[in-house]
Amino acid sequence: MVKLRENEQKTLLVLEKLGGRAAVEQITSVSGLAYAAIMRAALVLKAKRLVKIHEQKQTTVTLNQEGKLYAQRGLPERRTLNAAYQKGGEISISDIPHEIDMPSSSIPIALAWLIQKDWATIDKDKGTVRLTKKQKPPKGDDEKLLALLARKGTVVVEELDKSLRHIVATLRRRKLIDTKERTLHELELTEQGWKLIKKGIEVSEEVSQLTPELIITGKWRRKKLRKFDVTAPGPTVYPGKVHPLQQIVQCAREIFLEMGFTEIRGPLIETAFWNFDALFQPQDHPAREMMDTFYLANPKAGGLPKKSLVDAVAKTHENGWTTGSKGWGYKWSREEARRLVLRTHTTSETIKYLSKHKTPPIKVFSVDRVYRNEKLTYKNTAEFHQIEGIVVDKHVTLRDLMGTLKTFYTRFGLRKVQFWPCYFPYTEPSAQAVFYVPKLKRWIELCGMGMFRPEVLAPMGIRYPVLAWGGGLERLAMIELGLDDIRILYGNSLGWIRRTPLCL
Ligand code: PHE
């Protein structure tokens, strides 16, 4: 004997009433049960071979504002054509806007479609549109679909005539319609289902909610508790949520906070002094060239810190100052240092912080935006985020730095991290952290790192070792989100944002 639960019985009976086959929405309104409740029941009924579940994708189309306007007044090419007819087959392009009260921004669209549809040719010398045919061309499929949409409001693409279905894509490209996709579920009674209804259904009593009363009285021992099927499909909901890239930013932030770091932030616009000079990057360093750095046109220059600090940096560049280094051996320019740049890395904030905080222990980080004059490609954007940080303490070494970063990336979910030797003008030794991406079958760079050189530390008045690192965040985001094009992170495609789960 098949025993059913109440919702399953209800679903079957409503289905019978509706003739044996019905959409879940319809069953919802007749039975008063929630969509998810019916889907849950349907899965059980399907397992018992009492119903079949049919799934169907449906695309609905509606006119947007421009579409409505065109449906009402006619497509720009049609209106231009009509005007040309009235004028005997030829109309001057400059006359179109006032002849038919059309904004001049629509003219290029009208002309392009007149040609595309072979309704007219353009006489460039005379600046006119000349019609190609004696007869007015009949309504095209695009115009028919516009009219249908204006009449009906919404139509289902799959239910359209073939001749109109093919034109949907064209109207979408012309940005005259909005389309929405949804999945419809339909239930159908099987032969066994019909038989069972005829015989009469026995309902098993089950409790779906454990109440205080059931617990206190001990009745729960004798009741049958209903099982939940958490995999049963429900309606899709798209709640508002934090952008996936921001989720990763927050995640990086939380990991550093948990590791005992404090966050620092600074301005997006910096003087070259903090972005380059304070980091012992010579003024003719290739990274400073226009190719990589965005220099501000207006205002061009900013202020420098106190004289003793600037002098110390200048001397270190010129001859090494008290550091024992020979420096770079050139004449340091104050003007060059005052130039304003969009910061190319957040190391500018770290070094600025060090100029004011000299007592260990120090553990600070930042996750913030930086700018480089890069061509926009699948792997580069001109604006991106860096994860940056420093540790200052009496006896810290490169080993501590590797340990810190290993911990950070492990918490991020990256296990296979290695450290390779590398070069930066402001650290010695220098290294880079790399991560193996099995999908790409190669190692990719996570961040640059190292211990600040004496030439960087002495002018700031720091007497302890400083561990420093900085690297891109978007790379991490791409690995985490499974993307192979960085531009998706900034494209604001609603579809992608919706599809990306809230909990990464
Ligand atoms: N600033 C370097 C970059 O942008 C990274 C780095 C930071 C390297 C600190 C060493 C120390 O690539």
GROMACS .gro file of N, CA and C and ligand atoms in nm, residues 345 347 372 386 388 424 426-427 448-450 468-470, ligand 1:
model
   54
  345HIS      N    1   5.157   5.166  -0.646
  345HIS     CA    2   5.151   5.055  -0.550
  345HIS      C    3   5.118   5.111  -0.412
  347THR      N    4   5.279   5.037  -0.152
  347THR     CA    5   5.401   5.045  -0.072
  347THR      C    6   5.426   5.192  -0.031
  372ARG      N    7   4.800   5.164  -1.288
  372ARG     CA    8   4.915   5.157  -1.379
  372ARG      C    9   4.865   5.171  -1.522
  386GLN      N   10   4.577   4.610  -0.452
  386GLN     CA   11   4.694   4.541  -0.398
  386GLN      C   12   4.672   4.506  -0.252
  388GLU      N   13   4.885   4.457   0.076
  388GLU     CA   14   5.016   4.505   0.115
  388GLU      C   15   5.032   4.493   0.266
  424PHE      N   16   6.366   4.378  -0.628
  424PHE     CA   17   6.298   4.508  -0.615
  424PHE      C   18   6.401   4.608  -0.568
  426TYR      N   19   6.389   4.830  -0.356
  426TYR     CA   20   6.382   4.871  -0.215
  426TYR      C   21   6.397   4.759  -0.115
  427THR      N   22   6.415   4.634  -0.162
  427THR     CA   23   6.431   4.523  -0.067
  427THR      C   24   6.556   4.441  -0.096
  448GLY      N   25   5.511   4.039  -0.449
  448GLY     CA   26   5.653   4.066  -0.430
  448GLY      C   27   5.677   4.085  -0.282
  449MET      N   28   5.799   4.056  -0.237
  449MET     CA   29   5.825   4.063  -0.093
  449MET      C   30   5.974   4.081  -0.067
  450GLY      N   31   6.005   4.116   0.055
  450GLY     CA   32   6.146   4.127   0.088
  450GLY      C   33   6.165   4.206   0.217
  468ALA      N   34   5.839   4.326   0.427
  468ALA     CA   35   5.736   4.394   0.348
  468ALA      C   36   5.693   4.307   0.232
  469TRP      N   37   5.566   4.322   0.191
  469TRP     CA   38   5.518   4.252   0.073
  469TRP      C   39   5.403   4.328   0.010
  470GLY      N   40   5.376   4.299  -0.117
  470GLY     CA   41   5.263   4.362  -0.185
  470GLY      C   42   5.233   4.285  -0.310
  505PHE     N1   43   5.549   4.716  -0.454
  505PHE     C1   44   5.576   4.591  -0.520
  505PHE     C2   45   5.480   4.579  -0.641
  505PHE     O1   46   5.394   4.662  -0.657
  505PHE     C3   47   5.557   4.474  -0.430
  505PHE     C4   48   5.649   4.475  -0.310
  505PHE     C5   49   5.609   4.533  -0.191
  505PHE     C6   50   5.774   4.416  -0.317
  505PHE     C7   51   5.692   4.532  -0.081
  505PHE     C8   52   5.857   4.412  -0.208
  505PHE     C9   53   5.816   4.470  -0.090
  505PHE     O2   54   5.491   4.487  -0.720
   0.00000   0.00000   0.00000
